mmCIF file of C-alpha atoms and ligand atoms in Angstrom:
data_model
loop_
_atom_site.group_PDB
_atom_site.id
_atom_site.type_symbol
_atom_site.label_atom_id
_atom_site.label_comp_id
_atom_site.label_asym_id
_atom_site.label_seq_id
_atom_site.Cartn_x
_atom_site.Cartn_y
_atom_site.Cartn_z
ATOM 1 C CA MET A 1 46.359 48.153 252.272
ATOM 2 C CA THR A 2 47.528 44.991 253.987
ATOM 3 C CA ASP A 3 50.659 44.694 256.062
ATOM 4 C CA LEU A 4 51.692 41.691 254.023
ATOM 5 C CA ASN A 5 55.432 41.632 253.549
ATOM 6 C CA PRO A 6 55.983 41.419 249.787
ATOM 7 C CA TYR A 7 59.134 39.341 250.327
ATOM 8 C CA ASP A 8 57.515 36.654 252.527
ATOM 9 C CA TRP A 9 56.977 34.381 249.559
ATOM 10 C CA ILE A 10 60.752 33.862 249.316
ATOM 11 C CA ASP A 11 60.898 32.035 252.654
ATOM 12 C CA ARG A 12 57.836 29.980 251.766
ATOM 13 C CA SER A 13 59.421 29.063 248.468
ATOM 14 C CA LEU A 14 62.628 28.043 250.232
ATOM 15 C CA GLU A 15 60.612 25.810 252.594
ATOM 16 C CA THR A 16 59.084 24.038 249.603
ATOM 17 C CA ILE A 17 62.518 23.539 248.104
ATOM 18 C CA GLU A 18 63.800 22.085 251.386
ATOM 19 C CA ARG A 19 60.821 19.751 251.785
ATOM 20 C CA ALA A 20 61.535 18.271 248.351
ATOM 21 C CA ASN A 21 65.197 17.714 249.292
ATOM 22 C CA TRP A 22 66.137 20.106 246.501
ATOM 23 C CA TYR A 23 67.774 22.699 248.742
ATOM 24 C CA ARG A 24 71.305 23.538 247.711
ATOM 25 C CA SER A 25 74.081 25.580 249.253
ATOM 26 C CA THR A 26 77.730 26.347 248.684
ATOM 27 C CA GLN A 27 80.774 24.842 250.378
ATOM 28 C CA VAL A 28 84.038 26.649 250.849
ATOM 29 C CA MET A 29 87.097 25.274 249.079
ATOM 30 C CA THR A 30 90.382 26.519 250.537
ATOM 31 C CA SER A 31 93.035 24.748 248.456
ATOM 32 C CA LEU A 32 94.347 24.869 244.923
ATOM 33 C CA PRO A 33 92.097 22.926 242.553
ATOM 34 C CA GLY A 34 93.274 19.363 241.931
ATOM 35 C CA THR A 35 92.511 15.724 242.656
ATOM 36 C CA GLU A 36 92.772 16.457 246.360
ATOM 37 C CA VAL A 37 91.081 19.540 247.749
ATOM 38 C CA VAL A 38 90.250 21.041 251.121
ATOM 39 C CA ILE A 39 86.513 21.656 251.549
ATOM 40 C CA ASP A 40 85.104 23.044 254.778
ATOM 41 C CA GLY A 41 88.504 22.398 256.366
ATOM 42 C CA ARG A 42 88.733 18.723 255.345
ATOM 43 C CA SER A 43 90.982 17.140 252.757
ATOM 44 C CA LEU A 44 88.985 15.164 250.189
ATOM 45 C CA ILE A 45 89.678 13.276 246.976
ATOM 46 C CA ASN A 46 87.969 15.379 244.349
ATOM 47 C CA PHE A 47 85.494 13.854 241.878
ATOM 48 C CA GLY A 48 83.503 17.030 241.442
ATOM 49 C CA SER A 49 85.657 19.165 239.183
ATOM 50 C CA ASN A 50 85.340 20.149 235.534
ATOM 51 C CA ASP A 51 89.098 20.706 235.454
ATOM 52 C CA TYR A 52 89.491 17.472 233.467
ATOM 53 C CA LEU A 53 93.153 17.930 232.583
ATOM 54 C CA GLY A 54 94.304 19.505 235.852
ATOM 55 C CA LEU A 55 95.236 22.731 234.060
ATOM 56 C CA ALA A 56 93.556 25.082 236.548
ATOM 57 C CA SER A 57 96.503 24.533 238.890
ATOM 58 C CA ASP A 58 99.196 24.070 236.237
ATOM 59 C CA GLU A 59 102.212 26.259 237.007
ATOM 60 C CA ARG A 60 102.552 27.439 233.404
ATOM 61 C CA VAL A 61 98.918 28.525 233.294
ATOM 62 C CA ILE A 62 99.153 30.287 236.648
ATOM 63 C CA ARG A 63 102.323 32.074 235.541
ATOM 64 C CA ALA A 64 100.644 33.250 232.325
ATOM 65 C CA ALA A 65 97.769 34.736 234.359
ATOM 66 C CA ILE A 66 100.170 36.542 236.712
ATOM 67 C CA GLN A 67 102.266 37.936 233.875
ATOM 68 C CA ALA A 68 99.191 39.131 231.969
ATOM 69 C CA THR A 69 97.923 40.865 235.106
ATOM 70 C CA GLN A 70 101.268 42.604 235.589
ATOM 71 C CA ALA A 71 101.419 43.665 231.953
ATOM 72 C CA PHE A 72 97.770 44.593 231.296
ATOM 73 C CA GLY A 73 96.119 45.034 234.693
ATOM 74 C CA THR A 74 93.354 43.186 236.505
ATOM 75 C CA GLY A 75 90.405 44.247 234.386
ATOM 76 C CA ALA A 76 89.738 44.760 230.696
ATOM 77 C CA THR A 77 88.233 48.158 231.728
ATOM 78 C CA GLY A 78 85.655 48.277 228.967
ATOM 79 C CA SER A 79 83.637 46.353 226.445
ATOM 80 C CA ARG A 80 85.570 44.871 223.542
ATOM 81 C CA LEU A 81 84.205 47.434 221.069
ATOM 82 C CA MET A 82 85.205 50.327 223.336
ATOM 83 C CA SER A 83 88.430 50.173 225.372
ATOM 84 C CA GLY A 84 88.433 46.479 226.385
ATOM 85 C CA HIS A 85 90.044 44.807 223.373
ATOM 86 C CA LYS A 86 93.634 43.694 224.028
ATOM 87 C CA GLN A 87 96.246 41.855 221.982
ATOM 88 C CA VAL A 88 95.807 38.826 224.255
ATOM 89 C CA HIS A 89 92.102 38.599 223.248
ATOM 90 C CA GLN A 90 93.127 38.559 219.619
ATOM 91 C CA ASP A 91 95.771 35.906 220.294
ATOM 92 C CA LEU A 92 93.285 33.723 222.162
ATOM 93 C CA GLU A 93 90.659 34.026 219.427
ATOM 94 C CA LEU A 94 93.227 33.011 216.828
ATOM 95 C CA ALA A 95 94.281 30.033 218.985
ATOM 96 C CA ILE A 96 90.647 28.893 219.381
ATOM 97 C CA ALA A 97 89.950 29.216 215.638
ATOM 98 C CA THR A 98 93.142 27.263 214.895
ATOM 99 C CA LEU A 99 92.236 24.520 217.391
ATOM 100 C CA LYS A 100 88.709 24.269 215.967
ATOM 101 C CA GLY A 101 89.733 24.579 212.335
ATOM 102 C CA THR A 102 87.330 27.496 211.784
ATOM 103 C CA GLU A 103 87.878 30.836 210.072
ATOM 104 C CA ALA A 104 87.353 32.800 213.255
ATOM 105 C CA ALA A 105 86.367 32.740 216.917
ATOM 106 C CA LEU A 106 84.960 35.184 219.453
ATOM 107 C CA VAL A 107 85.623 35.122 223.191
ATOM 108 C CA PHE A 108 82.829 35.841 225.696
ATOM 109 C CA SER A 109 82.870 36.417 229.464
ATOM 110 C CA SER A 110 81.366 32.959 230.016
ATOM 111 C CA GLY A 111 80.049 30.009 228.071
ATOM 112 C CA TYR A 112 76.601 30.799 229.438
ATOM 113 C CA LEU A 113 76.721 34.290 227.903
ATOM 114 C CA ALA A 114 78.060 32.896 224.624
ATOM 115 C CA ASN A 115 75.016 30.623 224.326
ATOM 116 C CA LEU A 116 72.454 33.204 225.445
ATOM 117 C CA GLY A 117 73.720 35.901 223.117
ATOM 118 C CA THR A 118 74.504 33.797 220.073
ATOM 119 C CA ILE A 119 71.161 31.996 219.979
ATOM 120 C CA ALA A 120 69.257 35.242 220.530
ATOM 121 C CA ALA A 121 71.243 36.904 217.721
ATOM 122 C CA LEU A 122 70.713 34.087 215.218
ATOM 123 C CA VAL A 123 66.950 33.573 215.468
ATOM 124 C CA GLY A 124 63.836 35.531 216.383
ATOM 125 C CA LYS A 125 60.051 35.423 216.414
ATOM 126 C CA LYS A 126 59.652 34.117 212.851
ATOM 127 C CA ASP A 127 62.049 31.253 213.454
ATOM 128 C CA LEU A 128 62.157 27.741 214.844
ATOM 129 C CA ILE A 129 64.564 26.178 217.350
ATOM 130 C CA LEU A 130 64.823 22.416 217.763
ATOM 131 C CA SER A 131 66.519 21.659 221.060
ATOM 132 C CA ASP A 132 67.558 18.383 222.708
ATOM 133 C CA ARG A 133 65.424 17.837 225.798
ATOM 134 C CA LEU A 134 68.501 17.477 228.029
ATOM 135 C CA ASN A 135 70.414 20.504 226.758
ATOM 136 C CA HIS A 136 72.278 22.744 229.194
ATOM 137 C CA SER A 137 70.380 25.574 230.862
ATOM 138 C CA SER A 138 72.270 28.193 228.830
ATOM 139 C CA LEU A 139 70.984 26.746 225.551
ATOM 140 C CA LYS A 140 67.426 26.539 226.874
ATOM 141 C CA ASN A 141 67.488 30.099 228.172
ATOM 142 C CA GLY A 142 69.092 31.330 224.945
ATOM 143 C CA ALA A 143 66.146 29.810 223.090
ATOM 144 C CA LEU A 144 63.682 31.565 225.425
ATOM 145 C CA LEU A 145 65.476 34.888 225.065
ATOM 146 C CA SER A 146 65.436 34.648 221.264
ATOM 147 C CA GLY A 147 61.631 34.610 221.099
ATOM 148 C CA ALA A 148 61.722 31.820 218.494
ATOM 149 C CA THR A 149 59.264 28.933 218.646
ATOM 150 C CA THR A 150 61.142 26.203 220.474
ATOM 151 C CA ILE A 151 60.410 22.499 220.259
ATOM 152 C CA GLU A 152 62.324 20.047 222.409
ATOM 153 C CA TYR A 153 63.059 16.740 220.718
ATOM 154 C CA GLN A 154 63.615 13.498 222.624
ATOM 155 C CA HIS A 155 67.133 13.156 223.966
ATOM 156 C CA CYS A 156 69.572 12.227 221.165
ATOM 157 C CA ASP A 157 66.628 10.864 219.158
ATOM 158 C CA ILE A 158 67.375 11.456 215.488
ATOM 159 C CA ASP A 159 63.994 10.102 214.305
ATOM 160 C CA ASP A 160 62.119 12.479 216.585
ATOM 161 C CA LEU A 161 64.250 15.379 215.327
ATOM 162 C CA ARG A 162 63.570 14.412 211.695
ATOM 163 C CA GLN A 163 59.842 14.197 212.348
ATOM 164 C CA HIS A 164 59.743 17.721 213.835
ATOM 165 C CA LEU A 165 61.704 19.051 210.858
ATOM 166 C CA GLN A 166 59.304 17.356 208.433
ATOM 167 C CA VAL A 167 56.238 18.739 210.148
ATOM 168 C CA HIS A 168 57.368 22.233 211.141
ATOM 169 C CA ARG A 169 60.387 23.413 209.149
ATOM 170 C CA ALA A 170 58.428 24.857 206.206
ATOM 171 C CA ASN A 171 56.344 27.086 208.511
ATOM 172 C CA TYR A 172 59.311 29.128 209.677
ATOM 173 C CA ARG A 173 61.876 31.496 208.189
ATOM 174 C CA ARG A 174 65.103 30.226 209.764
ATOM 175 C CA CYS A 175 65.638 27.079 211.786
ATOM 176 C CA LEU A 176 68.358 26.442 214.376
ATOM 177 C CA ILE A 177 69.125 23.032 215.849
ATOM 178 C CA ILE A 178 70.901 23.243 219.213
ATOM 179 C CA THR A 179 72.568 20.450 221.152
ATOM 180 C CA ASP A 180 75.273 19.707 223.698
ATOM 181 C CA THR A 181 77.866 17.357 222.186
ATOM 182 C CA VAL A 182 78.716 15.799 225.564
ATOM 183 C CA PHE A 183 75.750 16.036 227.931
ATOM 184 C CA SER A 184 76.958 17.495 231.176
ATOM 185 C CA MET A 185 74.790 15.552 233.597
ATOM 186 C CA ASP A 186 74.751 12.117 231.917
ATOM 187 C CA GLY A 187 78.090 12.000 230.114
ATOM 188 C CA ASP A 188 76.637 10.655 226.867
ATOM 189 C CA ILE A 189 77.250 12.142 223.448
ATOM 190 C CA CYS A 190 74.915 13.365 220.673
ATOM 191 C CA PRO A 191 74.712 11.608 217.274
ATOM 192 C CA LEU A 192 76.439 14.542 215.601
ATOM 193 C CA PRO A 193 76.985 13.187 212.032
ATOM 194 C CA ASP A 194 73.256 12.352 211.740
ATOM 195 C CA ILE A 195 72.190 15.694 213.192
ATOM 196 C CA LEU A 196 74.482 17.536 210.778
ATOM 197 C CA ASP A 197 73.038 15.604 207.810
ATOM 198 C CA LEU A 198 69.507 16.520 208.902
ATOM 199 C CA SER A 199 70.431 20.172 209.375
ATOM 200 C CA ILE A 200 71.743 20.278 205.799
ATOM 201 C CA GLU A 201 68.746 18.389 204.391
ATOM 202 C CA TYR A 202 66.321 20.791 206.051
ATOM 203 C CA SER A 203 68.315 23.954 205.425
ATOM 204 C CA SER A 204 68.773 24.557 209.135
ATOM 205 C CA MET A 205 71.625 26.045 211.146
ATOM 206 C CA LEU A 206 73.315 23.792 213.697
ATOM 207 C CA LEU A 207 74.814 25.064 216.950
ATOM 208 C CA VAL A 208 76.747 22.598 219.092
ATOM 209 C CA ASP A 209 77.925 23.160 222.651
ATOM 210 C CA GLU A 210 81.344 21.578 223.181
ATOM 211 C CA ALA A 211 81.674 22.681 226.837
ATOM 212 C CA HIS A 212 82.496 19.190 228.149
ATOM 213 C CA ALA A 213 84.274 18.016 224.984
ATOM 214 C CA THR A 214 86.903 20.646 224.237
ATOM 215 C CA GLY A 215 90.327 19.476 225.379
ATOM 216 C CA ILE A 216 89.083 15.898 225.749
ATOM 217 C CA PHE A 217 87.733 14.568 222.435
ATOM 218 C CA GLY A 218 89.441 14.537 219.039
ATOM 219 C CA ALA A 219 93.004 13.984 217.895
ATOM 220 C CA THR A 220 94.146 17.469 218.972
ATOM 221 C CA GLY A 221 91.550 18.006 221.705
ATOM 222 C CA ALA A 222 89.266 20.191 219.578
ATOM 223 C CA GLY A 223 86.144 18.305 220.672
ATOM 224 C CA VAL A 224 83.461 15.972 219.342
ATOM 225 C CA VAL A 225 83.351 17.842 216.010
ATOM 226 C CA GLU A 226 86.962 16.805 215.456
ATOM 227 C CA HIS A 227 86.351 13.320 216.902
ATOM 228 C CA ASP A 228 83.598 12.819 214.297
ATOM 229 C CA HIS A 229 85.780 14.305 211.510
ATOM 230 C CA LEU A 230 83.381 17.187 210.927
ATOM 231 C CA ALA A 231 85.773 20.137 211.208
ATOM 232 C CA GLY A 232 85.079 22.609 208.419
ATOM 233 C CA LYS A 233 81.419 21.561 208.079
ATOM 234 C CA PRO A 234 78.673 24.188 208.244
ATOM 235 C CA LEU A 235 78.062 24.385 211.979
ATOM 236 C CA ILE A 236 78.552 26.784 214.867
ATOM 237 C CA GLU A 237 80.664 25.684 217.807
ATOM 238 C CA ILE A 238 80.233 27.074 221.289
ATOM 239 C CA GLY A 239 82.247 26.212 224.322
ATOM 240 C CA THR A 240 83.714 27.304 227.595
ATOM 241 C CA LEU A 241 87.192 28.226 228.772
ATOM 242 C CA SER A 242 86.252 27.122 232.291
ATOM 243 C CA LYS A 243 86.305 23.323 232.074
ATOM 244 C CA ALA A 244 89.246 21.400 230.542
ATOM 245 C CA ILE A 245 90.833 24.752 229.682
ATOM 246 C CA GLY A 246 90.866 25.580 233.400
ATOM 247 C CA SER A 247 90.201 29.322 233.142
ATOM 248 C CA LEU A 248 87.025 31.417 232.774
ATOM 249 C CA GLY A 249 85.131 32.579 229.714
ATOM 250 C CA GLY A 250 83.339 31.187 226.676
ATOM 251 C CA TYR A 251 83.703 31.246 222.930
ATOM 252 C CA VAL A 252 81.978 30.882 219.586
ATOM 253 C CA ALA A 253 83.906 29.436 216.633
ATOM 254 C CA GLY A 254 82.699 29.553 213.042
ATOM 255 C CA SER A 255 82.901 31.464 209.781
ATOM 256 C CA ASN A 256 84.240 34.997 209.441
ATOM 257 C CA SER A 257 80.803 36.284 208.567
ATOM 258 C CA LEU A 258 79.227 34.648 211.618
ATOM 259 C CA ILE A 259 81.816 36.191 213.942
ATOM 260 C CA ASN A 260 81.531 39.641 212.320
ATOM 261 C CA PHE A 261 77.756 39.409 212.586
ATOM 262 C CA LEU A 262 77.963 38.577 216.306
ATOM 263 C CA LYS A 263 80.297 41.536 216.896
ATOM 264 C CA ASN A 264 77.488 43.715 215.541
ATOM 265 C CA ARG A 265 74.389 41.973 216.830
ATOM 266 C CA CYS A 266 75.172 39.892 219.922
ATOM 267 C CA ALA A 267 74.105 41.851 223.009
ATOM 268 C CA SER A 268 75.829 39.571 225.541
ATOM 269 C CA TRP A 269 79.137 40.270 223.797
ATOM 270 C CA ILE A 270 78.677 43.946 222.867
ATOM 271 C CA TYR A 271 77.329 45.266 226.177
ATOM 272 C CA THR A 272 79.625 43.560 228.644
ATOM 273 C CA THR A 273 83.215 44.039 229.741
ATOM 274 C CA GLY A 274 85.916 42.101 227.941
ATOM 275 C CA LEU A 275 87.395 39.038 229.592
ATOM 276 C CA SER A 276 90.132 39.903 232.113
ATOM 277 C CA PRO A 277 93.754 39.719 230.899
ATOM 278 C CA ALA A 278 94.499 36.992 233.483
ATOM 279 C CA ASP A 279 91.655 34.718 232.355
ATOM 280 C CA THR A 280 92.456 35.335 228.707
ATOM 281 C CA ALA A 281 96.172 34.599 229.014
ATOM 282 C CA ALA A 282 95.528 31.516 231.185
ATOM 283 C CA ALA A 283 93.176 30.129 228.534
ATOM 284 C CA LEU A 284 95.687 30.830 225.780
ATOM 285 C CA THR A 285 98.434 28.951 227.615
ATOM 286 C CA SER A 286 96.093 26.038 228.404
ATOM 287 C CA ILE A 287 95.171 25.672 224.746
ATOM 288 C CA GLU A 288 98.858 25.579 223.849
ATOM 289 C CA ILE A 289 99.359 22.812 226.425
ATOM 290 C CA ILE A 290 96.297 20.905 225.183
ATOM 291 C CA THR A 291 97.450 20.930 221.570
ATOM 292 C CA THR A 292 101.042 19.976 222.360
ATOM 293 C CA THR A 293 100.397 17.375 225.092
ATOM 294 C CA PRO A 294 98.195 14.527 223.822
ATOM 295 C CA GLN A 295 99.490 12.490 226.806
ATOM 296 C CA LEU A 296 97.157 14.455 229.103
ATOM 297 C CA ARG A 297 94.125 13.293 227.116
ATOM 298 C CA GLN A 298 95.458 9.732 226.993
ATOM 299 C CA GLN A 299 95.886 9.698 230.777
ATOM 300 C CA LEU A 300 92.300 10.877 231.191
ATOM 301 C CA TRP A 301 90.929 8.171 228.875
ATOM 302 C CA GLN A 302 93.001 5.518 230.684
ATOM 303 C CA ASN A 303 91.483 6.661 233.980
ATOM 304 C CA ILE A 304 87.973 6.502 232.503
ATOM 305 C CA ASP A 305 88.532 2.924 231.273
ATOM 306 C CA TYR A 306 90.097 1.885 234.563
ATOM 307 C CA LEU A 307 87.229 3.252 236.683
ATOM 308 C CA LYS A 308 84.539 1.693 234.488
ATOM 309 C CA GLN A 309 86.275 -1.682 234.692
ATOM 310 C CA LEU A 310 86.521 -1.389 238.463
ATOM 311 C CA PHE A 311 82.807 -0.667 238.742
ATOM 312 C CA ASN A 312 81.885 -3.517 236.402
ATOM 313 C CA ARG A 313 84.043 -6.000 238.244
ATOM 314 C CA GLN A 314 83.468 -4.963 241.835
ATOM 315 C CA LEU A 315 79.972 -3.467 241.822
ATOM 316 C CA PRO A 316 78.072 -4.951 238.859
ATOM 317 C CA GLN A 317 74.780 -4.513 240.742
ATOM 318 C CA LEU A 318 74.998 -0.697 240.654
ATOM 319 C CA ARG A 319 73.526 1.216 237.726
ATOM 320 C CA LEU A 320 75.887 3.577 235.945
ATOM 321 C CA ILE A 321 74.245 5.906 233.454
ATOM 322 C CA PRO A 322 75.719 4.971 230.031
ATOM 323 C CA SER A 323 78.615 7.352 229.381
ATOM 324 C CA VAL A 324 81.426 7.777 226.876
ATOM 325 C CA SER A 325 83.087 10.689 228.645
ATOM 326 C CA PRO A 326 84.840 11.600 231.917
ATOM 327 C CA ILE A 327 81.388 12.153 233.458
ATOM 328 C CA ILE A 328 80.255 8.951 235.125
ATOM 329 C CA CYS A 329 76.997 8.888 237.092
ATOM 330 C CA LEU A 330 75.752 6.425 239.642
ATOM 331 C CA GLU A 331 71.969 6.430 239.408
ATOM 332 C CA LEU A 332 69.985 6.416 242.661
ATOM 333 C CA PRO A 333 66.268 5.972 243.320
ATOM 334 C CA ASP A 334 65.614 9.377 244.916
ATOM 335 C CA ALA A 335 67.077 12.688 246.066
ATOM 336 C CA GLN A 336 67.226 11.631 249.707
ATOM 337 C CA ARG A 337 69.331 8.574 248.864
ATOM 338 C CA ALA A 338 71.634 10.631 246.646
ATOM 339 C CA ILE A 339 72.226 13.152 249.437
ATOM 340 C CA LEU A 340 72.857 10.370 251.940
ATOM 341 C CA ILE A 341 75.416 8.622 249.734
ATOM 342 C CA GLY A 342 77.044 11.969 248.943
ATOM 343 C CA SER A 343 77.447 12.791 252.623
ATOM 344 C CA LYS A 344 78.740 9.300 253.472
ATOM 345 C CA LEU A 345 81.319 9.641 250.746
ATOM 346 C CA LYS A 346 82.328 12.997 252.164
ATOM 347 C CA GLN A 347 82.683 11.482 255.651
ATOM 348 C CA ALA A 348 84.957 8.876 254.090
ATOM 349 C CA GLY A 349 87.131 11.555 252.475
ATOM 350 C CA ILE A 350 85.648 11.665 248.966
ATOM 351 C CA PHE A 351 83.990 14.624 247.291
ATOM 352 C CA ALA A 352 81.393 13.431 244.753
ATOM 353 C CA PRO A 353 78.353 15.664 244.510
ATOM 354 C CA ALA A 354 74.765 14.447 244.579
ATOM 355 C CA ILE A 355 72.872 15.882 241.612
ATOM 356 C CA ARG A 356 69.129 16.072 241.983
ATOM 357 C CA PRO A 357 66.029 17.466 240.353
ATOM 358 C CA PRO A 358 65.488 20.084 239.049
ATOM 359 C CA THR A 359 69.013 19.935 237.595
ATOM 360 C CA VAL A 360 68.374 16.397 236.311
ATOM 361 C CA PRO A 361 65.246 14.211 236.037
ATOM 362 C CA THR A 362 66.709 11.390 238.191
ATOM 363 C CA SER A 363 68.939 11.677 241.251
ATOM 364 C CA ARG A 364 72.522 10.538 241.050
ATOM 365 C CA ILE A 365 76.080 10.798 242.307
ATOM 366 C CA ARG A 366 78.071 12.481 239.564
ATOM 367 C CA LEU A 367 81.729 11.592 239.257
ATOM 368 C CA SER A 368 83.981 13.561 236.994
ATOM 369 C CA LEU A 369 87.411 12.192 236.285
ATOM 370 C CA MET A 370 90.667 14.042 235.799
ATOM 371 C CA ALA A 371 93.813 13.114 233.881
ATOM 372 C CA THR A 372 95.714 13.680 237.109
ATOM 373 C CA HIS A 373 93.755 11.191 239.254
ATOM 374 C CA GLN A 374 95.957 8.388 240.588
ATOM 375 C CA ARG A 375 94.808 4.776 240.293
ATOM 376 C CA SER A 376 94.934 4.526 244.098
ATOM 377 C CA GLN A 377 92.368 7.362 244.276
ATOM 378 C CA LEU A 378 90.050 5.507 241.889
ATOM 379 C CA ASP A 379 90.503 2.288 243.901
ATOM 380 C CA ARG A 380 89.604 4.134 247.060
ATOM 381 C CA LEU A 381 86.483 5.595 245.450
ATOM 382 C CA VAL A 382 85.122 2.200 244.393
ATOM 383 C CA ASN A 383 86.082 0.523 247.676
ATOM 384 C CA THR A 384 84.311 3.268 249.612
ATOM 385 C CA ILE A 385 81.142 3.012 247.506
ATOM 386 C CA ASP A 386 81.269 -0.773 247.956
ATOM 387 C CA LEU A 387 81.452 -0.333 251.722
ATOM 388 C CA ILE A 388 78.615 2.201 251.854
ATOM 389 C CA PHE A 389 76.289 -0.054 249.853
ATOM 390 C CA SER A 390 77.115 -3.216 251.797
ATOM 391 C CA GLU A 391 76.562 -1.384 255.110
ATOM 392 C CA ALA A 392 73.198 -0.151 253.819
ATOM 393 C CA LYS A 393 72.164 -3.748 253.100
ATOM 394 C CA ASN A 394 72.962 -4.985 256.630
HETATM 395 C C1 PLP B 1 79.297 24.631 231.888
HETATM 396 C C2 PLP B 1 78.496 24.702 230.658
HETATM 397 C C3 PLP B 1 78.190 25.921 230.067
HETATM 398 C C4 PLP B 1 78.514 27.228 230.730
HETATM 399 O O1 PLP B 1 79.846 27.551 230.616
HETATM 400 P P1 PLP B 1 80.444 28.647 231.640
HETATM 401 O O2 PLP B 1 81.657 29.124 230.947
HETATM 402 O O3 PLP B 1 80.709 27.924 232.905
HETATM 403 O O4 PLP B 1 79.406 29.708 231.781
HETATM 404 C C5 PLP B 1 77.520 25.905 228.877
HETATM 405 N N1 PLP B 1 77.131 24.762 228.289
HETATM 406 C C6 PLP B 1 77.388 23.560 228.841
HETATM 407 C C7 PLP B 1 76.947 22.323 228.158
HETATM 408 C C8 PLP B 1 78.073 23.494 230.051
HETATM 409 O O5 PLP B 1 78.306 22.327 230.608
#
């Protein structure tokens, strides 16, 4: 026997992570969410939130969560099939199905769990998954968990996807194509109409993750599926209640048979506690606000246009990753530079996180815009970046 500590490898692994400038840690936020937040005791303009519409601090949403807690308690107290199914879950699922224009919907404890469980329930060892190379971690891990053969196609590359279908589809029982609609780290959008056509041509299921699109895209805020006029088409929609909806939880929307199948076969829904009454009621109220207040979406899109114009006019030399969403990324040559710019921004009163490998292939500052950002806050962001880059040159 050696006296080797079996946990020593953890510290060595951490050292490797630090050497690569990949080390990450949390920061404490002590204010309500919003365009201005207090982090580590300092007030900062916030460009790091997924709360695109500002609903996480909306009084109506907060009130709904408080009232649901008073009426139904803090916890769901059981899984949905046992004691954890409440009227408010049913109401929320109906609201999601109505928003999405699907027969039914199912609410999960998080978007991550919705992806893991749904993918693993839909396909298995005899099946094929075709997955966009830049898909979210929850889609990738769902594919792994399913045991299906998984092939990653080039990012948003319809020809590459078609080629894989041509070569491999016939060798497998079922096939599932999985893609984000809005890609969370680049802010670009998948060619959904073409992917849907291919899925039909090759008799494949299509699962789309609308996490960063719900509440933002489409005439009523249903997402990219609505934006592309594909509501009612044969596809499976997944999403989260934690981004524009400002709460916590995830969902699947689709046909009645799909939802009934998941209630019987999806382990990450069956064997976990139902979503809390507070989260459920908050999400329900947010969806009501989203569908009745198109102005919120318009404000967000105006802010996106305004910021892009500012960058183009004032800082044309900087490279923005092409985006058609509220996620706007400033590409930087390496992790060290991204961290440096991120910390300079923070010193100047702006929170804009540096995103680095392994989360993304190239380092960047990721800005996410909110409907509630003021123009003066966007001006200050661009002026500050301008200053940081001109100081770096001198
Ligand atoms: C955030 C995100 C998820 C996970 O949703 P949670 O509800 O936060 O677990 C899934 N997919 C994509 C594309 C996301 O951006």
